[in-house]
Amino acid sequence: MTLIPPLVDLFDLSLRAQVAQMVVVRASGYLYDRQIQYPTWEPPQDTLKHWIKDWGVGGVILLGGSAVEVAERCRQLQSWATIPLLLAADIEEGVGQRFSGATQFPPPAALGAIAQKNRERAIDLAREMGAYTAAEALAIGLNWVLAPVVDVNNNPANPVINVRAFGEEPDIVSGLATAFIQGARAYPVLTTAKHFPGHGDTATDSHLELPVIPHARDRLQAVEWPPFVAAIAAGVDAVMSAHVHLPALDAARPATLSPPILTGILRQEMGFRGLIVTDALVMGAIANTYGTAEAAVKAVEAGADILLMPLDPPAAIEAVVAAVESGRIPPERIRDSVARIQAAKARLQPLALRLDYFQTTPALEVATAIAQESLERAGPALQPVISGVNCLIVDDALHASFLKRTCAALTLPPKWGFKQRVAIDQQTPLTMIAGFPKAPTLVQVFSRGNPFRGKAGLSGPAIATLERLQTQNQLAGLVVYGSPYAYREIARHLHPDVPRVFSYGHDRIAQDLALSHLAKGSS
């Protein structure tokens, strides 16, 4: 039984159908409408089916659900399509980052930390991470990996890239990105380098507003662009644009809508021949100013082949068609994109669901090795207490998926006497800190740059809590998960005798390893 429809010649399609192939829509990985978690972005079943079956959109980007459920979802989506769909996901940290049950790897920055000590070891691990990510994606029906991030995160205040990047040095990012792509390309799945021409040196979240990067071209060529050049040389299939404004390259337009950047630099100067895909067009950096229709037209004019997540897909399609029919967009601009889309889909055609590619045990071994070898620890071993507090500082306590009932962050501290539990998140008012229990306290901080927060780093309540515990000599131990920048800032103010551990990951593996090392100390 075939799992995906046969590929037809896209040049036989009408103009409207060709433009529709350039659109990738967002959908829930869950099967039922009542499970939708982002109703503004994720359409109900009937609407999604209408976009695929009647409008003929070219692909779907998925979020949410278990790996098994997403496999059924992918099968369902392909059954609605006349032309095989690109089925994508932002799985920069493995398939388990978005779909439960699959393998989640530590953030890419963990590999960068390993590379500082052993470059070849980090490259080997990055290659394996890419291979297992691709294999597990294909196992559940995904064929487009929206990874790796090849931005050079040289701004500690970056709220949106942060530990999603491999590091702060162009050569390390280039080497690890190349290895990830090479590993993934062993399988018929598309890879994506993002976000061109570089989103690493920003302190503004492009999900909310447009960042401005003031650097001159020579700085971009020296720092931001080498990883993209390396990714292209490694055969990356797609490059995603950044919603950033670089006046030195285009005084008027953000990169996603800039012909000099997407066509002039990426396509012509760098010689990239694959798919240029926009970052999500619903993001505030674009949507706040341009809206659905004009953003779609300007992105195609700039050189984009794929319009990712327009808020109103039919309106985006109609706007581009009208721009072609009016002469604003030349027909050959559409034909070029269609040719690239057809070539990409032809490469993916032989394969859909391949459950034999699901290799959970060896993938978990790689994930554990990355977490283990990127761990930082200092100070003596954590000492058991009679009656202590387990203080959890998180970005959002109500949506902390990594704090399951059986996770180590909750189950291990009580065994060492830290039986009281206090949770502090970004919304905790400072007045609550005054009532903090006066007892030995183990602090576990879960913090990293996250989209839509608008900033990186710890909140005022979190900082106030740590200062109070330090001043009152209550701080028995510290674990920071996620942000190396937060860890370094906190550790700078700690007494050297305070046991402390840093882990790049948040998940079960990270918690098990970090707390185990905290109990052992740095010896």
Coordinates of C-alpha atoms in Angstrom, one line a residue:
M1 CA 0.0 0.0 0.0
T2 CA 1.4 3.4 -1.0
L3 CA 1.6 5.9 1.8
I4 CA 2.0 9.0 -0.2
P5 CA 0.4 10.1 -3.5
P6 CA 2.6 9.9 -6.7
L7 CA 4.5 13.0 -7.7
V8 CA 3.0 14.8 -10.7
D9 CA 4.7 17.3 -12.9
L10 CA 4.2 20.6 -11.1
F11 CA 4.6 22.5 -14.4
D12 CA 1.3 21.0 -15.6
L13 CA -0.5 22.8 -12.8
S14 CA -2.4 26.1 -13.0
L15 CA -0.6 29.3 -11.7
R16 CA -2.8 29.2 -8.6
A17 CA -1.9 25.6 -7.9
Q18 CA 1.8 26.3 -8.5
V19 CA 1.8 29.2 -6.0
A20 CA -0.1 27.0 -3.5
Q21 CA 2.9 24.6 -3.7
M22 CA 5.0 27.4 -2.3
V23 CA 2.9 27.6 0.9
V24 CA 3.5 25.5 4.0
V25 CA 0.8 25.8 6.7
R26 CA 0.9 25.2 10.4
A27 CA -1.1 22.4 12.0
S28 CA -1.4 20.5 15.3
G29 CA 0.2 17.1 15.5
Y30 CA -2.8 16.0 17.5
L31 CA -5.6 14.3 15.6
Y32 CA -8.6 16.0 17.1
D33 CA -9.8 19.6 17.1
R34 CA -10.3 19.6 20.8
Q35 CA -6.6 18.9 21.3
I36 CA -5.5 22.0 19.4
Q37 CA -3.2 24.2 21.6
Y38 CA -2.6 27.2 19.4
P39 CA -6.0 28.0 17.8
T40 CA -4.7 31.2 16.2
W41 CA -2.2 29.3 14.2
E42 CA -3.5 25.8 13.9
P43 CA -6.7 25.3 11.9
P44 CA -9.5 22.9 12.7
Q45 CA -9.6 19.6 10.8
D46 CA -12.1 20.8 8.1
T47 CA -10.1 23.9 7.3
L48 CA -6.8 22.0 7.2
K49 CA -8.3 19.4 4.9
H50 CA -9.7 22.2 2.6
W51 CA -6.3 23.9 2.4
I52 CA -4.6 20.6 1.4
K53 CA -7.3 19.0 -0.8
D54 CA -8.8 22.0 -2.5
W55 CA -6.2 24.6 -2.4
G56 CA -3.3 22.2 -2.8
V57 CA -0.8 23.7 -0.3
G58 CA 2.7 22.3 -0.6
G59 CA 3.3 21.3 2.9
V60 CA 2.5 21.3 6.6
I61 CA 4.6 22.1 9.7
L62 CA 3.6 20.2 12.8
L63 CA 3.8 20.7 16.5
G64 CA 2.5 18.6 19.4
G65 CA 1.4 15.0 20.0
S66 CA 3.2 11.7 20.5
A67 CA 5.5 10.2 18.0
V68 CA 2.9 7.4 17.3
E69 CA 0.1 10.0 17.0
V70 CA 2.1 12.1 14.6
A71 CA 2.8 9.0 12.4
E72 CA -0.9 8.6 12.0
R73 CA -1.3 12.4 11.4
C74 CA 1.3 12.3 8.6
R75 CA -0.5 9.4 7.0
Q76 CA -3.7 11.3 7.2
L77 CA -2.3 14.5 5.7
Q78 CA -0.7 12.7 2.8
S79 CA -4.0 10.9 2.1
W80 CA -5.7 14.2 1.6
A81 CA -3.1 15.5 -0.8
T82 CA -3.0 15.1 -4.6
I83 CA 0.6 16.1 -4.6
P84 CA 3.0 14.7 -1.9
L85 CA 3.4 17.1 1.0
L86 CA 6.5 18.4 2.6
L87 CA 5.9 17.5 6.3
A88 CA 8.2 19.6 8.5
A89 CA 9.0 20.2 12.2
D90 CA 11.3 22.4 14.2
I91 CA 13.3 19.5 15.6
E92 CA 16.6 21.2 16.4
E93 CA 17.0 19.0 19.5
G94 CA 15.7 15.8 18.0
V95 CA 12.2 14.5 17.2
G96 CA 11.5 14.2 20.9
Q97 CA 11.8 18.0 21.3
R98 CA 8.3 18.3 19.7
F99 CA 6.8 14.8 19.8
S100 CA 6.8 12.8 23.0
G101 CA 8.2 9.3 22.9
A102 CA 11.0 10.0 20.4
T103 CA 14.5 11.0 21.4
Q104 CA 15.3 14.4 22.6
F105 CA 18.9 15.6 22.5
P106 CA 20.4 18.4 24.6
P107 CA 20.4 21.8 22.9
P108 CA 23.0 22.3 20.2
A109 CA 25.0 24.6 22.4
A110 CA 26.0 21.5 24.4
L111 CA 27.9 20.2 21.4
G112 CA 29.6 23.5 21.2
A113 CA 30.8 23.1 24.8
I114 CA 32.1 19.7 24.1
A115 CA 33.9 21.1 21.0
Q116 CA 35.8 23.5 23.2
K117 CA 37.4 20.5 24.9
N118 CA 37.5 17.9 22.1
R119 CA 36.5 19.2 18.6
E120 CA 36.6 15.7 16.9
R121 CA 34.4 14.2 19.6
A122 CA 31.8 16.9 19.2
I123 CA 31.8 16.5 15.4
D124 CA 31.2 12.8 15.8
L125 CA 28.3 13.4 18.2
A126 CA 26.8 16.1 15.9
R127 CA 26.9 13.7 13.0
E128 CA 25.2 11.0 15.0
M129 CA 22.6 13.5 16.3
G130 CA 21.8 14.5 12.7
A131 CA 21.5 10.9 11.6
Y132 CA 19.2 9.9 14.4
T133 CA 17.1 13.0 14.1
A134 CA 16.5 12.3 10.4
A135 CA 15.9 8.6 11.0
E136 CA 13.3 9.2 13.7
A137 CA 11.7 11.9 11.6
L138 CA 11.2 9.5 8.7
A139 CA 10.0 6.8 11.0
I140 CA 6.9 8.9 11.8
G141 CA 6.3 10.4 8.4
L142 CA 8.2 13.7 8.6
N143 CA 10.4 14.5 5.6
W144 CA 11.7 18.0 6.3
V145 CA 13.9 18.7 9.3
L146 CA 13.9 22.4 10.1
A147 CA 17.4 22.2 11.5
P148 CA 20.3 22.9 12.1
V149 CA 20.4 26.4 13.5
V150 CA 23.7 27.8 12.1
D151 CA 23.5 31.3 13.7
V152 CA 26.5 32.3 15.7
N153 CA 25.1 33.2 19.1
N154 CA 27.5 35.9 20.2
N155 CA 25.0 37.9 22.2
P156 CA 24.3 36.5 25.7
A157 CA 21.1 38.5 25.8
N158 CA 19.7 36.8 22.7
P159 CA 16.2 35.7 23.7
V160 CA 15.4 33.6 20.6
I161 CA 18.5 31.9 19.4
N162 CA 20.6 31.4 22.5
V163 CA 21.4 27.7 23.2
R164 CA 19.7 26.7 19.9
A165 CA 23.0 27.7 18.3
F166 CA 26.0 25.4 18.3
G167 CA 28.1 28.2 19.9
E168 CA 29.7 31.6 19.8
E169 CA 32.6 30.9 17.4
P170 CA 32.1 30.7 13.6
D171 CA 34.5 27.8 13.1
I172 CA 32.9 25.6 15.8
V173 CA 29.4 26.4 14.5
S174 CA 30.5 25.6 10.9
G175 CA 32.1 22.3 11.8
L176 CA 29.2 21.1 13.9
A177 CA 26.5 22.2 11.5
T178 CA 28.3 20.4 8.7
A179 CA 28.5 17.2 10.7
F180 CA 24.8 17.4 11.6
I181 CA 23.8 17.9 7.9
Q182 CA 26.1 15.1 6.8
G183 CA 24.5 12.7 9.3
A184 CA 21.0 13.7 8.3
R185 CA 21.7 13.4 4.6
A186 CA 22.3 9.7 4.9
Y187 CA 18.5 9.6 4.8
P188 CA 16.1 11.0 2.2
V189 CA 15.0 13.9 4.4
L190 CA 15.5 17.7 3.8
T191 CA 17.7 19.7 6.1
T192 CA 17.5 23.4 6.8
A193 CA 20.2 26.0 7.8
K194 CA 18.7 28.9 9.7
H195 CA 18.4 31.9 10.0
F196 CA 20.1 33.8 7.1
P197 CA 21.8 36.2 7.1
G198 CA 22.3 35.7 10.8
H199 CA 20.1 36.0 14.0
G200 CA 22.8 35.4 16.6
D201 CA 23.7 39.0 17.6
T202 CA 20.3 40.3 18.6
A203 CA 18.7 41.1 21.9
T204 CA 15.2 41.4 20.4
D205 CA 12.7 38.5 19.9
S206 CA 11.6 38.5 16.2
H207 CA 8.5 36.7 17.3
L208 CA 7.4 40.0 18.8
E209 CA 9.2 42.8 16.9
L210 CA 11.8 43.4 14.2
P211 CA 15.4 43.2 15.5
V212 CA 17.9 45.6 13.9
I213 CA 21.5 44.5 13.4
P214 CA 23.8 47.4 12.7
H215 CA 26.9 45.5 11.5
A216 CA 28.8 46.3 8.3
R217 CA 29.1 43.7 5.6
D218 CA 32.7 42.8 6.5
R219 CA 31.7 41.8 10.0
L220 CA 28.9 39.7 8.6
Q221 CA 31.3 37.9 6.2
A222 CA 33.7 37.2 9.1
V223 CA 31.3 36.1 11.8
E224 CA 27.7 35.4 10.7
W225 CA 28.2 33.9 7.2
P226 CA 30.9 31.2 7.4
P227 CA 28.4 28.6 8.9
F228 CA 26.0 29.3 6.0
V229 CA 28.8 28.9 3.5
A230 CA 29.8 25.6 5.2
A231 CA 26.2 24.3 5.3
I232 CA 25.8 25.0 1.6
A233 CA 29.0 23.2 0.8
A234 CA 27.7 20.3 2.9
G235 CA 24.6 20.0 0.7
V236 CA 22.0 21.6 2.9
D237 CA 18.6 21.4 1.2
A238 CA 17.0 24.6 2.4
V239 CA 18.0 27.9 4.0
M240 CA 15.5 29.8 6.3
S241 CA 15.5 33.5 6.3
A242 CA 15.8 35.7 9.4
H243 CA 13.2 38.3 10.3
V244 CA 15.9 40.9 11.0
H245 CA 16.8 44.3 9.5
L246 CA 20.4 44.9 8.4
P247 CA 20.6 48.5 7.1
A248 CA 24.1 47.8 5.7
L249 CA 22.6 45.3 3.3
D250 CA 19.1 46.7 2.7
A251 CA 18.1 50.1 4.1
A252 CA 14.4 49.6 3.7
R253 CA 13.4 45.9 4.1
P254 CA 13.9 43.0 6.6
A255 CA 16.0 40.1 5.3
T256 CA 12.9 37.9 4.6
L257 CA 11.6 40.5 2.2
S258 CA 14.9 41.7 0.7
P259 CA 15.9 40.8 -2.9
P260 CA 19.5 42.0 -2.3
I261 CA 19.9 39.6 0.6
L262 CA 18.0 36.5 -0.5
T263 CA 18.6 36.7 -4.2
G264 CA 21.7 38.9 -4.4
I265 CA 23.8 37.4 -1.6
L266 CA 22.4 33.9 -0.8
R267 CA 21.4 32.8 -4.3
Q268 CA 23.9 34.6 -6.5
E269 CA 27.0 35.3 -4.4
M270 CA 26.9 32.2 -2.2
G271 CA 25.6 30.0 -5.1
F272 CA 22.8 28.4 -3.1
R273 CA 20.6 26.3 -5.3
G274 CA 18.2 24.8 -2.9
L275 CA 14.9 26.0 -1.3
I276 CA 14.8 29.4 0.4
V277 CA 12.1 29.3 3.0
T278 CA 10.9 32.2 5.1
D279 CA 10.7 32.0 8.8
A280 CA 7.1 31.9 10.0
L281 CA 5.2 34.8 8.5
V282 CA 2.9 35.1 11.5
M283 CA 5.8 36.4 13.6
G284 CA 5.5 39.9 14.8
A285 CA 8.6 41.1 13.0
I286 CA 6.8 40.7 9.7
A287 CA 3.1 40.4 10.5
N288 CA 2.9 43.6 12.6
T289 CA 4.0 45.8 9.6
Y290 CA 3.2 43.9 6.4
G291 CA 0.2 41.6 7.0
T292 CA -0.5 38.4 5.2
A293 CA -0.9 39.4 1.6
E294 CA 1.9 42.0 1.2
A295 CA 4.3 39.9 3.2
A296 CA 3.7 36.9 0.9
V297 CA 4.2 39.0 -2.3
K298 CA 7.3 40.7 -1.0
A299 CA 8.9 37.4 0.2
V300 CA 8.4 35.9 -3.3
E301 CA 9.8 39.1 -4.9
A302 CA 12.8 38.7 -2.6
G303 CA 13.5 35.2 -3.8
A304 CA 11.7 32.9 -1.3
D305 CA 10.5 29.6 -2.6
I306 CA 8.5 28.6 0.5
L307 CA 6.1 30.8 2.4
L308 CA 6.0 29.4 5.9
M309 CA 3.0 29.8 8.1
P310 CA 1.1 32.7 6.5
L311 CA -1.8 33.5 8.9
D312 CA -4.3 33.3 6.0
P313 CA -2.9 30.8 3.4
P314 CA -5.6 31.3 0.8
A315 CA -5.2 35.1 1.0
A316 CA -1.4 34.7 0.6
I317 CA -1.9 32.5 -2.5
E318 CA -4.4 34.9 -4.1
A319 CA -2.1 37.8 -3.4
V320 CA 0.9 36.2 -5.1
V321 CA -1.3 35.1 -8.1
A322 CA -2.6 38.6 -8.5
A323 CA 1.0 40.0 -8.4
V324 CA 2.0 37.7 -11.2
E325 CA -1.1 38.5 -13.3
S326 CA -0.5 42.2 -12.8
G327 CA 3.1 42.0 -13.9
R328 CA 4.5 42.8 -10.5
I329 CA 6.1 39.3 -10.1
P330 CA 7.5 37.8 -13.3
P331 CA 6.2 34.3 -14.2
E332 CA 9.7 32.9 -14.3
R333 CA 10.1 33.8 -10.6
I334 CA 7.3 31.3 -9.8
R335 CA 8.6 28.7 -12.3
D336 CA 12.1 28.8 -10.6
S337 CA 10.6 28.1 -7.2
V338 CA 8.3 25.4 -8.6
A339 CA 11.4 23.7 -10.2
R340 CA 13.2 23.7 -6.9
I341 CA 10.1 22.4 -5.0
Q342 CA 9.7 19.6 -7.5
A343 CA 13.3 18.6 -7.2
A344 CA 13.1 18.5 -3.5
K345 CA 9.9 16.4 -3.5
A346 CA 11.3 14.0 -6.1
R347 CA 14.1 13.2 -3.7
L348 CA 11.7 12.4 -0.9
Q349 CA 9.2 10.5 -3.0
P350 CA 10.4 6.9 -2.4
L351 CA 10.0 7.0 1.4
A352 CA 7.3 7.9 3.9
L353 CA 6.8 5.9 7.1
R354 CA 9.8 3.7 7.9
L355 CA 9.3 2.4 11.4
D356 CA 12.5 0.3 11.0
Y357 CA 14.4 3.7 11.2
F358 CA 13.3 4.2 14.8
Q359 CA 16.4 3.3 16.8
T360 CA 15.5 4.6 20.3
T361 CA 18.3 2.9 22.4
P362 CA 21.4 4.0 20.4
A363 CA 19.8 7.5 19.9
L364 CA 19.4 7.8 23.7
E365 CA 23.0 6.7 24.2
V366 CA 24.1 9.6 22.0
A367 CA 21.8 12.0 23.8
T368 CA 23.1 10.9 27.1
A369 CA 26.8 11.2 26.0
I370 CA 26.2 14.8 24.8
A371 CA 24.5 15.7 28.1
Q372 CA 27.2 14.0 30.2
E373 CA 30.2 15.4 28.3
S374 CA 28.8 19.0 28.3
L375 CA 28.0 19.1 32.0
E376 CA 29.8 21.6 34.2
R377 CA 30.2 21.1 38.0
A378 CA 32.1 22.8 40.8
G379 CA 32.3 22.8 44.6
P380 CA 31.9 19.9 47.1
A381 CA 29.2 17.3 47.2
L382 CA 25.7 18.3 48.2
Q383 CA 25.1 17.3 51.9
P384 CA 21.9 15.7 53.1
V385 CA 19.8 17.7 55.5
I386 CA 17.1 17.0 58.1
S387 CA 14.5 19.4 56.7
G388 CA 15.2 21.4 53.6
V389 CA 13.5 23.1 50.7
N390 CA 13.6 22.1 47.0
C391 CA 13.2 25.4 45.2
L392 CA 12.3 25.2 41.5
I393 CA 12.8 28.4 39.4
V394 CA 11.2 28.0 36.0
D395 CA 10.2 30.2 33.1
D396 CA 6.5 29.1 33.3
A397 CA 5.4 26.7 36.0
L398 CA 2.1 26.0 34.4
H399 CA 3.7 24.7 31.2
A400 CA 6.8 23.1 32.5
S401 CA 6.6 19.8 30.6
F402 CA 9.9 18.7 31.9
L403 CA 8.6 18.5 35.5
K404 CA 6.7 15.2 35.3
R405 CA 5.6 13.6 38.6
T406 CA 8.4 11.0 38.3
C407 CA 11.2 13.3 37.1
A408 CA 14.5 13.5 39.1
A409 CA 14.1 17.2 39.9
L410 CA 11.1 16.3 42.0
T411 CA 11.9 12.8 43.3
L412 CA 15.6 12.9 44.2
P413 CA 15.8 16.0 46.5
P414 CA 13.3 14.5 49.1
K415 CA 15.7 11.5 49.5
W416 CA 18.4 14.0 50.6
G417 CA 16.0 15.8 53.1
F418 CA 14.8 18.6 50.8
K419 CA 11.1 17.6 51.2
Q420 CA 9.4 21.0 51.1
R421 CA 8.8 22.3 47.6
V422 CA 8.6 25.9 46.4
A423 CA 8.0 26.9 42.7
I424 CA 8.9 30.4 41.4
D425 CA 8.3 31.5 37.8
Q426 CA 8.3 34.6 35.8
Q427 CA 4.9 35.7 37.1
T428 CA 5.7 35.2 40.8
P429 CA 5.4 38.6 42.6
L430 CA 8.3 39.9 44.6
T431 CA 6.2 40.1 47.7
M432 CA 6.0 36.3 47.8
I433 CA 9.7 36.0 48.3
A434 CA 9.4 37.5 51.8
G435 CA 7.6 34.4 52.9
F436 CA 10.3 31.9 51.7
P437 CA 11.0 29.2 54.3
K438 CA 14.1 29.6 56.4
A439 CA 15.7 26.2 55.8
P440 CA 18.6 24.8 53.8
T441 CA 17.6 25.1 50.2
L442 CA 18.5 23.3 47.0
V443 CA 17.8 25.6 44.1
Q444 CA 17.1 24.2 40.6
V445 CA 16.9 26.8 37.9
F446 CA 15.3 25.9 34.5
S447 CA 15.9 28.8 32.2
R448 CA 16.8 29.4 28.6
G449 CA 16.0 31.8 25.8
N450 CA 12.4 31.1 24.6
P451 CA 10.4 32.6 21.8
F452 CA 7.7 35.2 22.9
R453 CA 9.3 35.9 26.3
G454 CA 11.0 38.9 24.8
K455 CA 14.2 38.6 26.9
A456 CA 16.7 36.0 28.1
G457 CA 17.9 35.5 31.6
L458 CA 16.4 35.3 35.1
S459 CA 13.4 37.2 36.3
G460 CA 13.5 39.7 39.1
P461 CA 11.8 37.3 41.6
A462 CA 14.4 34.6 40.7
I463 CA 17.3 36.9 41.3
A464 CA 15.8 38.2 44.5
T465 CA 15.3 34.6 45.7
L466 CA 18.9 33.6 45.1
E467 CA 20.2 36.8 46.7
R468 CA 18.1 36.2 49.8
L469 CA 19.2 32.6 50.1
Q470 CA 22.9 33.5 49.7
T471 CA 22.7 36.4 52.2
Q472 CA 21.0 34.2 54.8
N473 CA 23.4 31.3 54.2
Q474 CA 20.5 29.0 53.2
L475 CA 21.8 28.0 49.8
A476 CA 22.7 24.3 50.1
G477 CA 23.3 23.6 46.4
L478 CA 22.5 24.9 42.9
V479 CA 21.6 23.3 39.6
V480 CA 21.0 25.4 36.5
Y481 CA 19.4 23.7 33.5
G482 CA 19.4 25.4 30.1
S483 CA 21.3 28.8 29.9
P484 CA 25.0 28.9 30.4
Y485 CA 24.7 32.6 30.5
A486 CA 22.4 32.4 33.5
Y487 CA 24.7 29.9 35.2
R488 CA 27.8 32.0 34.7
E489 CA 26.1 35.1 36.1
I490 CA 24.8 33.2 39.2
A491 CA 28.0 31.3 39.8
R492 CA 30.0 34.6 39.8
H493 CA 28.3 35.6 43.0
L494 CA 28.3 32.2 44.8
H495 CA 30.6 31.3 47.7
P496 CA 33.0 28.6 46.3
D497 CA 31.8 26.1 48.8
V498 CA 28.3 26.0 47.4
P499 CA 27.9 22.8 45.3
R500 CA 26.8 23.6 41.8
V501 CA 26.1 21.9 38.4
F502 CA 25.1 23.2 35.0
S503 CA 23.4 21.1 32.3
Y504 CA 22.3 22.4 28.9
G505 CA 19.2 20.1 28.8
H506 CA 16.0 20.3 30.8
D507 CA 14.7 16.7 30.3
R508 CA 14.9 13.5 32.3
I509 CA 18.4 12.7 31.2
A510 CA 19.7 16.1 32.1
Q511 CA 18.1 16.0 35.5
D512 CA 19.3 12.5 36.3
L513 CA 22.9 13.4 35.4
A514 CA 23.0 16.8 37.0
L515 CA 21.6 15.8 40.3
S516 CA 23.8 12.7 40.4
H517 CA 26.9 14.8 39.9
L518 CA 25.7 17.3 42.5
A519 CA 25.6 14.6 45.1
K520 CA 29.1 13.4 44.1
G521 CA 30.8 16.9 43.9
S522 CA 33.5 17.9 41.6
S523 CA 36.2 15.5 42.7

